[in-house]
Amino acid sequence: MIEFKLRDGDTHRRQCNEWNNLETPKERGDFFTKYGARWTELARLPYLDLVRCTVVDPMHNLLLGIVKNQWYGQWILQGALRKATTTHGRELDVIHQFLESFESPLWAGKLPLRVGEPAGGSLSADEYKLAAITVLPIIIPIVWDMYSEEANVDFQKAKLKWEDDKKEYEMAMALWESNAHQDAETGEIQTGKKRKADGQPVPPKKPKVRMQDGEARNFLRLATALKILLSSSIDDEQLERAQILLEEYLLGFKELYGESAMKPNQAWAVHIVDQIRDFGPVYSFWTFVSERLNKLLKNFNSNGLKGGQMEISMMRSFGREKQLRTMVYVPFRVLHGLTSTSSFSS
């Protein structure tokens, strides 16, 4: 496993100043490519550690990053979890049947019944959170127990077919190279692009095991780590356990799917434990609140007006909503003998 030296605030501040002293855009671009640092006005603050105070958002990193990559990137796109056919139930069908009978409190949310299919749509961060720490840890081991043997049988069949196809490809390739060599001597073929157009054989794609042993166990490591990291209260002992589980999951992910399947989010995730030590539980610094405020702002009716001030539009909308609530709820409470109306009028 490759270990990289951690960045520190003093070095980053020095590199920011070096970038600022460069003159041409090319010099600055080359410097940023090499060091990943450019000038920021925050570098003027001597008390601010630019590295330590750079926060990796747990919502985007863990839920929309790592969990999404596991569920959608590895299991859905790679065909580990398939939708049912008209005659044969498959992995997603088991998950859908489970969701139909799964009950959860309203505050916890719920998953689309057709999750994993286009009809289920894209999952939000809230839905990935529910899936990762509640639903999937229950059903994924069951799905793997039911279908992993079938997946291995399918792989063996595909492997035999691939070996036959490979032999045919090698024979066809040898014939094509012989013909291409003869044509090149006569000057009829000039470029590789032309040879491709003239029917160069395409090698068969090597099959992969659709459901590997150890995937369910490795996912449970991630689910347990997230259960700890995303809690509203946490202590040092729990943080150490979460760090160990997260690192074991990441190493297992690399072993199962290969280094090419790794994403930058998986490297950034190992720093979240240190951030929790600095700033407290994730509820104090993740971006759920700001994302919901963004959604709220987008829903304000501006009547297509592009000018003006957003603050005024927001206050007018708030005032109209307050008046409407007063008109509806105050008579209702008076009618039913509920004299206190302060909670509604405010």
mmCIF file of C-alpha atoms in Angstrom:
data_model
loop_
_atom_site.group_PDB
_atom_site.id
_atom_site.type_symbol
_atom_site.label_atom_id
_atom_site.label_comp_id
_atom_site.label_asym_id
_atom_site.label_seq_id
_atom_site.Cartn_x
_atom_site.Cartn_y
_atom_site.Cartn_z
ATOM 1 C CA MET A 1 0.000 0.000 0.000
ATOM 2 C CA ILE A 2 1.490 3.366 -1.042
ATOM 3 C CA GLU A 3 1.729 5.965 1.713
ATOM 4 C CA PHE A 4 1.945 9.656 0.886
ATOM 5 C CA LYS A 5 3.344 12.339 3.151
ATOM 6 C CA LEU A 6 0.577 14.415 4.701
ATOM 7 C CA ARG A 7 0.362 18.050 3.683
ATOM 8 C CA ASP A 8 0.847 20.715 6.357
ATOM 9 C CA GLY A 9 -0.452 24.254 6.601
ATOM 10 C CA ASP A 10 2.924 26.028 6.628
ATOM 11 C CA THR A 11 4.122 24.328 3.451
ATOM 12 C CA HIS A 12 0.811 24.997 1.704
ATOM 13 C CA ARG A 13 0.897 28.682 2.689
ATOM 14 C CA ARG A 14 4.459 28.992 1.346
ATOM 15 C CA GLN A 15 3.402 27.357 -1.941
ATOM 16 C CA CYS A 16 0.417 29.719 -2.189
ATOM 17 C CA ASN A 17 2.788 32.682 -1.964
ATOM 18 C CA GLU A 18 5.145 31.120 -4.516
ATOM 19 C CA TRP A 19 2.214 30.705 -6.932
ATOM 20 C CA ASN A 20 1.222 34.343 -6.370
ATOM 21 C CA ASN A 21 4.736 35.519 -7.237
ATOM 22 C CA LEU A 22 4.696 33.769 -10.619
ATOM 23 C CA GLU A 23 3.932 36.003 -13.589
ATOM 24 C CA THR A 24 2.605 34.009 -16.547
ATOM 25 C CA PRO A 25 -0.518 31.803 -16.661
ATOM 26 C CA LYS A 26 1.605 28.898 -17.920
ATOM 27 C CA GLU A 27 3.974 29.119 -14.954
ATOM 28 C CA ARG A 28 1.049 29.222 -12.554
ATOM 29 C CA GLY A 29 -0.669 26.320 -14.301
ATOM 30 C CA ASP A 30 2.458 24.163 -14.190
ATOM 31 C CA PHE A 31 3.003 25.042 -10.522
ATOM 32 C CA PHE A 32 -0.580 24.104 -9.609
ATOM 33 C CA THR A 33 -0.310 20.819 -11.513
ATOM 34 C CA LYS A 34 2.836 19.929 -9.574
ATOM 35 C CA TYR A 35 1.904 21.098 -6.064
ATOM 36 C CA GLY A 36 -1.902 21.490 -6.055
ATOM 37 C CA ALA A 37 -1.655 24.968 -4.538
ATOM 38 C CA ARG A 38 -2.710 28.411 -5.758
ATOM 39 C CA TRP A 39 -3.153 31.776 -4.091
ATOM 40 C CA THR A 40 -6.043 32.410 -1.712
ATOM 41 C CA GLU A 41 -6.711 35.493 0.401
ATOM 42 C CA LEU A 42 -7.104 33.175 3.395
ATOM 43 C CA ALA A 43 -3.344 32.612 3.219
ATOM 44 C CA ARG A 44 -2.954 36.097 4.739
ATOM 45 C CA LEU A 45 -4.360 34.846 8.066
ATOM 46 C CA PRO A 46 -1.361 33.673 10.126
ATOM 47 C CA TYR A 47 -3.504 31.712 12.602
ATOM 48 C CA LEU A 48 -5.383 29.665 9.958
ATOM 49 C CA ASP A 49 -4.107 26.196 9.056
ATOM 50 C CA LEU A 50 -5.288 25.958 5.450
ATOM 51 C CA VAL A 51 -4.864 22.180 5.328
ATOM 52 C CA ARG A 52 -6.402 21.265 8.665
ATOM 53 C CA CYS A 53 -9.349 23.616 8.117
ATOM 54 C CA THR A 54 -10.152 22.214 4.666
ATOM 55 C CA VAL A 55 -13.169 20.014 5.338
ATOM 56 C CA VAL A 56 -14.122 16.897 3.384
ATOM 57 C CA ASP A 57 -17.927 16.892 3.396
ATOM 58 C CA PRO A 58 -19.163 13.528 4.767
ATOM 59 C CA MET A 59 -22.432 13.774 2.828
ATOM 60 C CA HIS A 60 -20.781 13.994 -0.593
ATOM 61 C CA ASN A 61 -17.735 11.914 0.287
ATOM 62 C CA LEU A 62 -19.253 8.973 2.159
ATOM 63 C CA LEU A 63 -22.850 8.811 0.914
ATOM 64 C CA LEU A 64 -22.811 10.241 -2.619
ATOM 65 C CA GLY A 65 -19.239 9.046 -3.093
ATOM 66 C CA ILE A 66 -18.257 5.747 -1.495
ATOM 67 C CA VAL A 67 -21.715 4.244 -0.940
ATOM 68 C CA LYS A 68 -22.916 5.252 -4.414
ATOM 69 C CA ASN A 69 -19.783 3.820 -6.002
ATOM 70 C CA GLN A 70 -20.327 0.516 -4.202
ATOM 71 C CA TRP A 71 -24.042 0.241 -4.932
ATOM 72 C CA TYR A 72 -24.343 1.794 -8.375
ATOM 73 C CA GLY A 73 -20.805 1.647 -9.747
ATOM 74 C CA GLN A 74 -19.958 -1.923 -8.742
ATOM 75 C CA TRP A 75 -23.225 -3.775 -8.196
ATOM 76 C CA ILE A 76 -25.661 -2.193 -10.656
ATOM 77 C CA LEU A 77 -23.460 -1.176 -13.592
ATOM 78 C CA GLN A 78 -21.272 -4.288 -13.380
ATOM 79 C CA GLY A 79 -24.304 -6.592 -13.309
ATOM 80 C CA ALA A 80 -23.922 -8.126 -9.855
ATOM 81 C CA LEU A 81 -27.508 -7.139 -9.036
ATOM 82 C CA ARG A 82 -29.827 -7.717 -12.003
ATOM 83 C CA LYS A 83 -33.503 -7.016 -12.470
ATOM 84 C CA ALA A 84 -35.896 -9.922 -12.820
ATOM 85 C CA THR A 85 -36.958 -11.340 -16.158
ATOM 86 C CA THR A 86 -40.505 -12.363 -17.049
ATOM 87 C CA THR A 87 -39.770 -15.985 -16.130
ATOM 88 C CA HIS A 88 -36.958 -15.839 -13.599
ATOM 89 C CA GLY A 89 -36.487 -13.855 -10.397
ATOM 90 C CA ARG A 90 -33.121 -12.239 -9.862
ATOM 91 C CA GLU A 91 -31.182 -10.309 -7.233
ATOM 92 C CA LEU A 92 -33.019 -6.978 -7.462
ATOM 93 C CA ASP A 93 -36.331 -8.801 -7.274
ATOM 94 C CA VAL A 94 -35.377 -10.130 -3.833
ATOM 95 C CA ILE A 95 -34.443 -6.620 -2.690
ATOM 96 C CA HIS A 96 -37.717 -5.192 -4.017
ATOM 97 C CA GLN A 97 -39.754 -7.852 -2.217
ATOM 98 C CA PHE A 98 -37.882 -7.053 0.978
ATOM 99 C CA LEU A 99 -38.565 -3.319 0.607
ATOM 100 C CA GLU A 100 -42.290 -3.954 0.166
ATOM 101 C CA SER A 101 -42.444 -5.459 3.658
ATOM 102 C CA PHE A 102 -39.789 -3.259 5.289
ATOM 103 C CA GLU A 103 -41.141 -0.745 7.801
ATOM 104 C CA SER A 104 -39.269 2.295 9.051
ATOM 105 C CA PRO A 105 -40.274 5.444 10.969
ATOM 106 C CA LEU A 106 -41.233 8.475 8.917
ATOM 107 C CA TRP A 107 -38.198 10.463 10.045
ATOM 108 C CA ALA A 108 -35.880 7.769 8.657
ATOM 109 C CA GLY A 109 -37.277 8.059 5.127
ATOM 110 C CA LYS A 110 -37.716 5.202 2.679
ATOM 111 C CA LEU A 111 -36.217 3.803 -0.512
ATOM 112 C CA PRO A 112 -37.975 3.653 -3.907
ATOM 113 C CA LEU A 113 -39.624 0.265 -4.360
ATOM 114 C CA ARG A 114 -37.875 -0.144 -7.734
ATOM 115 C CA VAL A 115 -34.441 0.809 -6.420
ATOM 116 C CA GLY A 116 -31.625 -0.233 -8.744
ATOM 117 C CA GLU A 117 -33.773 0.138 -11.873
ATOM 118 C CA PRO A 118 -34.343 3.219 -14.060
ATOM 119 C CA ALA A 119 -37.919 3.354 -12.732
ATOM 120 C CA GLY A 120 -36.528 3.858 -9.224
ATOM 121 C CA GLY A 121 -34.636 7.004 -10.192
ATOM 122 C CA SER A 122 -31.407 8.280 -8.671
ATOM 123 C CA LEU A 123 -31.011 8.022 -4.914
ATOM 124 C CA SER A 124 -30.501 11.093 -2.750
ATOM 125 C CA ALA A 125 -27.936 11.331 0.051
ATOM 126 C CA ASP A 126 -30.672 10.629 2.626
ATOM 127 C CA GLU A 127 -31.679 7.494 0.733
ATOM 128 C CA TYR A 128 -28.088 6.281 0.450
ATOM 129 C CA LYS A 129 -27.721 6.811 4.204
ATOM 130 C CA LEU A 130 -30.816 4.715 4.923
ATOM 131 C CA ALA A 131 -29.685 2.058 2.462
ATOM 132 C CA ALA A 132 -26.122 1.817 3.769
ATOM 133 C CA ILE A 133 -26.779 1.586 7.500
ATOM 134 C CA THR A 134 -30.240 0.005 7.659
ATOM 135 C CA VAL A 135 -31.613 -1.788 4.599
ATOM 136 C CA LEU A 136 -28.674 -3.207 2.651
ATOM 137 C CA PRO A 137 -26.776 -4.703 5.629
ATOM 138 C CA ILE A 138 -29.834 -6.916 6.188
ATOM 139 C CA ILE A 139 -30.603 -7.999 2.639
ATOM 140 C CA ILE A 140 -27.217 -8.033 0.844
ATOM 141 C CA PRO A 141 -25.840 -11.090 2.725
ATOM 142 C CA ILE A 142 -29.094 -12.922 1.929
ATOM 143 C CA VAL A 143 -28.854 -12.035 -1.774
ATOM 144 C CA TRP A 144 -25.236 -13.228 -1.914
ATOM 145 C CA ASP A 145 -26.160 -16.454 -0.149
ATOM 146 C CA MET A 146 -28.971 -17.087 -2.653
ATOM 147 C CA TYR A 147 -27.212 -16.194 -5.915
ATOM 148 C CA SER A 148 -23.417 -16.448 -5.497
ATOM 149 C CA GLU A 149 -23.359 -20.116 -6.522
ATOM 150 C CA GLU A 150 -25.406 -19.322 -9.646
ATOM 151 C CA ALA A 151 -23.002 -16.474 -10.427
ATOM 152 C CA ASN A 152 -20.022 -18.844 -10.209
ATOM 153 C CA VAL A 153 -21.723 -21.314 -12.567
ATOM 154 C CA ASP A 154 -22.428 -18.478 -15.023
ATOM 155 C CA PHE A 155 -18.793 -17.398 -14.777
ATOM 156 C CA GLN A 156 -17.461 -20.879 -15.550
ATOM 157 C CA LYS A 157 -19.705 -21.094 -18.626
ATOM 158 C CA ALA A 158 -18.641 -17.636 -19.763
ATOM 159 C CA LYS A 159 -14.985 -18.527 -19.194
ATOM 160 C CA LEU A 160 -15.238 -21.637 -21.390
ATOM 161 C CA LYS A 161 -16.920 -19.609 -24.121
ATOM 162 C CA TRP A 162 -14.258 -16.901 -23.792
ATOM 163 C CA GLU A 163 -11.461 -19.453 -24.212
ATOM 164 C CA ASP A 164 -13.083 -20.741 -27.417
ATOM 165 C CA ASP A 165 -13.634 -17.192 -28.667
ATOM 166 C CA LYS A 166 -10.021 -16.329 -27.837
ATOM 167 C CA LYS A 167 -8.716 -19.206 -29.961
ATOM 168 C CA GLU A 168 -10.900 -18.089 -32.860
ATOM 169 C CA TYR A 169 -9.683 -14.513 -32.375
ATOM 170 C CA GLU A 170 -6.010 -15.570 -32.417
ATOM 171 C CA MET A 171 -6.545 -17.521 -35.642
ATOM 172 C CA ALA A 172 -8.454 -14.650 -37.238
ATOM 173 C CA MET A 173 -5.825 -12.154 -36.082
ATOM 174 C CA ALA A 174 -2.980 -14.215 -37.557
ATOM 175 C CA LEU A 175 -4.851 -14.419 -40.875
ATOM 176 C CA TRP A 176 -5.602 -10.697 -40.821
ATOM 177 C CA GLU A 177 -1.957 -9.781 -40.092
ATOM 178 C CA SER A 178 -0.815 -12.028 -42.932
ATOM 179 C CA ASN A 179 -3.240 -10.390 -45.356
ATOM 180 C CA ALA A 180 -2.367 -6.918 -44.058
ATOM 181 C CA HIS A 181 1.336 -7.593 -44.545
ATOM 182 C CA GLN A 182 0.744 -8.709 -48.126
ATOM 183 C CA ASP A 183 -1.426 -5.671 -48.828
ATOM 184 C CA ALA A 184 1.209 -3.369 -47.306
ATOM 185 C CA GLU A 185 3.816 -4.737 -49.689
ATOM 186 C CA THR A 186 1.582 -3.854 -52.627
ATOM 187 C CA GLY A 187 0.836 -0.423 -51.119
ATOM 188 C CA GLU A 188 -2.921 -0.955 -50.740
ATOM 189 C CA ILE A 189 -2.995 -0.369 -46.958
ATOM 190 C CA GLN A 190 -1.288 2.719 -45.588
ATOM 191 C CA THR A 191 -2.432 3.336 -42.016
ATOM 192 C CA GLY A 192 -3.527 1.486 -38.931
ATOM 193 C CA LYS A 193 -6.875 3.234 -39.170
ATOM 194 C CA LYS A 194 -7.410 1.751 -42.620
ATOM 195 C CA ARG A 195 -6.475 -1.687 -41.370
ATOM 196 C CA LYS A 196 -9.075 -1.324 -38.630
ATOM 197 C CA ALA A 197 -11.653 -0.429 -41.244
ATOM 198 C CA ASP A 198 -10.620 -3.457 -43.279
ATOM 199 C CA GLY A 199 -11.909 -5.831 -40.620
ATOM 200 C CA GLN A 200 -9.267 -6.180 -37.914
ATOM 201 C CA PRO A 201 -10.594 -8.760 -35.429
ATOM 202 C CA VAL A 202 -11.704 -7.478 -32.025
ATOM 203 C CA PRO A 203 -10.509 -9.523 -29.023
ATOM 204 C CA PRO A 204 -13.255 -11.047 -26.866
ATOM 205 C CA LYS A 205 -13.811 -9.421 -23.485
ATOM 206 C CA LYS A 206 -12.560 -11.539 -20.604
ATOM 207 C CA PRO A 207 -15.437 -12.401 -18.243
ATOM 208 C CA LYS A 208 -15.448 -11.474 -14.559
ATOM 209 C CA VAL A 209 -17.147 -13.108 -11.609
ATOM 210 C CA ARG A 210 -20.450 -11.301 -11.207
ATOM 211 C CA MET A 211 -20.683 -11.899 -7.445
ATOM 212 C CA GLN A 212 -17.405 -12.469 -5.634
ATOM 213 C CA ASP A 213 -16.982 -14.213 -2.312
ATOM 214 C CA GLY A 214 -16.297 -11.660 0.373
ATOM 215 C CA GLU A 215 -18.259 -8.775 -1.153
ATOM 216 C CA ALA A 216 -21.092 -8.981 1.364
ATOM 217 C CA ARG A 217 -18.666 -9.266 4.282
ATOM 218 C CA ASN A 218 -16.670 -6.308 3.028
ATOM 219 C CA PHE A 219 -19.816 -4.210 2.637
ATOM 220 C CA LEU A 220 -20.747 -4.929 6.258
ATOM 221 C CA ARG A 221 -17.430 -3.349 7.269
ATOM 222 C CA LEU A 222 -18.448 -0.185 5.423
ATOM 223 C CA ALA A 223 -21.958 -0.238 6.900
ATOM 224 C CA THR A 224 -20.613 -0.588 10.446
ATOM 225 C CA ALA A 225 -18.063 2.189 9.914
ATOM 226 C CA LEU A 226 -20.796 4.499 8.585
ATOM 227 C CA LYS A 227 -23.096 3.640 11.479
ATOM 228 C CA ILE A 228 -20.389 4.932 13.818
ATOM 229 C CA LEU A 229 -19.138 7.893 11.779
ATOM 230 C CA LEU A 230 -22.621 9.254 10.998
ATOM 231 C CA SER A 231 -23.880 9.088 14.584
ATOM 232 C CA SER A 232 -24.880 12.227 16.494
ATOM 233 C CA SER A 233 -22.521 11.416 19.384
ATOM 234 C CA ILE A 234 -19.189 9.616 19.278
ATOM 235 C CA ASP A 235 -16.113 8.976 21.433
ATOM 236 C CA ASP A 236 -12.441 8.212 20.751
ATOM 237 C CA GLU A 237 -12.848 4.455 21.139
ATOM 238 C CA GLN A 238 -15.634 4.380 18.548
ATOM 239 C CA LEU A 239 -13.582 6.580 16.213
ATOM 240 C CA GLU A 240 -10.661 4.166 16.345
ATOM 241 C CA ARG A 241 -12.967 1.247 15.531
ATOM 242 C CA ALA A 242 -14.563 3.166 12.648
ATOM 243 C CA GLN A 243 -11.122 4.026 11.246
ATOM 244 C CA ILE A 244 -10.042 0.373 11.334
ATOM 245 C CA LEU A 245 -13.272 -0.810 9.685
ATOM 246 C CA LEU A 246 -13.109 1.873 6.991
ATOM 247 C CA GLU A 247 -9.497 1.057 6.121
ATOM 248 C CA GLU A 248 -10.290 -2.680 6.042
ATOM 249 C CA TYR A 249 -13.184 -1.961 3.677
ATOM 250 C CA LEU A 250 -11.013 0.148 1.364
ATOM 251 C CA LEU A 251 -8.271 -2.491 1.225
ATOM 252 C CA GLY A 252 -10.921 -5.155 0.603
ATOM 253 C CA PHE A 253 -12.455 -3.016 -2.156
ATOM 254 C CA LYS A 254 -9.080 -2.752 -3.883
ATOM 255 C CA GLU A 255 -8.535 -6.507 -3.603
ATOM 256 C CA LEU A 256 -12.006 -7.340 -4.935
ATOM 257 C CA TYR A 257 -12.343 -4.865 -7.809
ATOM 258 C CA GLY A 258 -8.791 -3.786 -8.591
ATOM 259 C CA GLU A 259 -6.934 -0.507 -8.300
ATOM 260 C CA SER A 260 -8.609 0.882 -11.432
ATOM 261 C CA ALA A 261 -11.968 0.882 -9.612
ATOM 262 C CA MET A 262 -10.676 3.115 -6.815
ATOM 263 C CA LYS A 263 -11.928 6.724 -6.656
ATOM 264 C CA PRO A 264 -10.487 9.906 -5.077
ATOM 265 C CA ASN A 265 -13.334 9.887 -2.536
ATOM 266 C CA GLN A 266 -11.916 6.706 -1.054
ATOM 267 C CA ALA A 267 -8.595 8.437 -0.356
ATOM 268 C CA TRP A 268 -10.261 11.499 1.154
ATOM 269 C CA ALA A 269 -12.497 9.409 3.422
ATOM 270 C CA VAL A 270 -9.634 8.345 5.693
ATOM 271 C CA HIS A 271 -9.283 11.983 6.853
ATOM 272 C CA ILE A 272 -12.867 12.252 8.145
ATOM 273 C CA VAL A 273 -11.968 10.656 11.487
ATOM 274 C CA ASP A 274 -9.446 13.441 12.148
ATOM 275 C CA GLN A 275 -12.070 16.016 11.171
ATOM 276 C CA ILE A 276 -14.505 14.573 13.701
ATOM 277 C CA ARG A 277 -11.815 14.918 16.356
ATOM 278 C CA ASP A 278 -11.399 18.582 15.375
ATOM 279 C CA PHE A 279 -15.009 19.643 14.796
ATOM 280 C CA GLY A 280 -17.183 17.067 16.560
ATOM 281 C CA PRO A 281 -19.834 14.730 15.063
ATOM 282 C CA VAL A 282 -20.575 15.073 11.348
ATOM 283 C CA TYR A 283 -23.860 16.862 12.088
ATOM 284 C CA SER A 284 -21.812 19.971 12.921
ATOM 285 C CA PHE A 285 -20.073 20.273 9.557
ATOM 286 C CA TRP A 286 -21.694 18.203 6.808
ATOM 287 C CA THR A 287 -23.660 20.013 4.090
ATOM 288 C CA PHE A 288 -27.167 18.599 4.499
ATOM 289 C CA VAL A 289 -28.372 21.949 5.888
ATOM 290 C CA SER A 290 -26.875 24.087 3.128
ATOM 291 C CA GLU A 291 -28.088 21.696 0.415
ATOM 292 C CA ARG A 292 -31.633 21.909 1.780
ATOM 293 C CA LEU A 293 -31.371 25.687 1.899
ATOM 294 C CA ASN A 294 -30.293 25.641 -1.750
ATOM 295 C CA LYS A 295 -33.368 23.583 -2.580
ATOM 296 C CA LEU A 296 -35.507 26.043 -0.623
ATOM 297 C CA LEU A 297 -34.070 28.988 -2.529
ATOM 298 C CA LYS A 298 -34.702 27.300 -5.868
ATOM 299 C CA ASN A 299 -38.366 26.828 -4.943
ATOM 300 C CA PHE A 300 -38.999 30.531 -4.304
ATOM 301 C CA ASN A 301 -41.248 31.995 -6.983
ATOM 302 C CA SER A 302 -39.511 34.968 -8.577
ATOM 303 C CA ASN A 303 -42.039 35.277 -11.442
ATOM 304 C CA GLY A 304 -39.173 35.113 -13.900
ATOM 305 C CA LEU A 305 -37.639 38.328 -12.554
ATOM 306 C CA LYS A 306 -33.871 38.281 -13.042
ATOM 307 C CA GLY A 307 -33.131 41.597 -11.334
ATOM 308 C CA GLY A 308 -33.877 42.803 -7.816
ATOM 309 C CA GLN A 309 -32.733 41.387 -4.503
ATOM 310 C CA MET A 310 -33.267 37.774 -3.448
ATOM 311 C CA GLU A 311 -33.557 38.844 0.204
ATOM 312 C CA ILE A 312 -36.636 40.958 -0.548
ATOM 313 C CA SER A 313 -38.271 38.118 -2.511
ATOM 314 C CA MET A 314 -37.613 35.709 0.363
ATOM 315 C CA MET A 315 -39.104 38.061 2.976
ATOM 316 C CA ARG A 316 -42.191 38.678 0.845
ATOM 317 C CA SER A 317 -42.669 34.932 0.400
ATOM 318 C CA PHE A 318 -42.217 34.400 4.139
ATOM 319 C CA GLY A 319 -44.740 37.154 4.911
ATOM 320 C CA ARG A 320 -47.353 35.687 2.549
ATOM 321 C CA GLU A 321 -46.912 32.225 4.057
ATOM 322 C CA LYS A 322 -47.261 33.620 7.590
ATOM 323 C CA GLN A 323 -50.487 35.455 6.683
ATOM 324 C CA LEU A 324 -51.911 32.335 5.048
ATOM 325 C CA ARG A 325 -51.089 30.164 8.073
ATOM 326 C CA THR A 326 -52.762 32.715 10.362
ATOM 327 C CA MET A 327 -55.909 32.811 8.201
ATOM 328 C CA VAL A 328 -56.188 29.007 8.188
ATOM 329 C CA TYR A 329 -55.069 27.918 11.643
ATOM 330 C CA VAL A 330 -56.372 30.676 13.943
ATOM 331 C CA PRO A 331 -60.079 30.153 13.047
ATOM 332 C CA PHE A 332 -59.547 26.394 13.305
ATOM 333 C CA ARG A 333 -58.173 26.663 16.844
ATOM 334 C CA VAL A 334 -60.877 29.141 17.944
ATOM 335 C CA LEU A 335 -63.568 26.849 16.530
ATOM 336 C CA HIS A 336 -62.236 23.934 18.575
ATOM 337 C CA GLY A 337 -61.760 25.925 21.758
ATOM 338 C CA LEU A 338 -57.980 26.142 21.515
ATOM 339 C CA THR A 339 -57.306 29.686 22.663
ATOM 340 C CA SER A 340 -53.523 29.744 22.250
ATOM 341 C CA THR A 341 -52.542 30.770 18.725
ATOM 342 C CA SER A 342 -49.015 31.977 19.334
ATOM 343 C CA SER A 343 -47.366 28.905 17.826
ATOM 344 C CA PHE A 344 -49.166 29.463 14.552
ATOM 345 C CA SER A 345 -49.088 33.243 14.306
ATOM 346 C CA SER A 346 -45.346 33.275 14.898
#
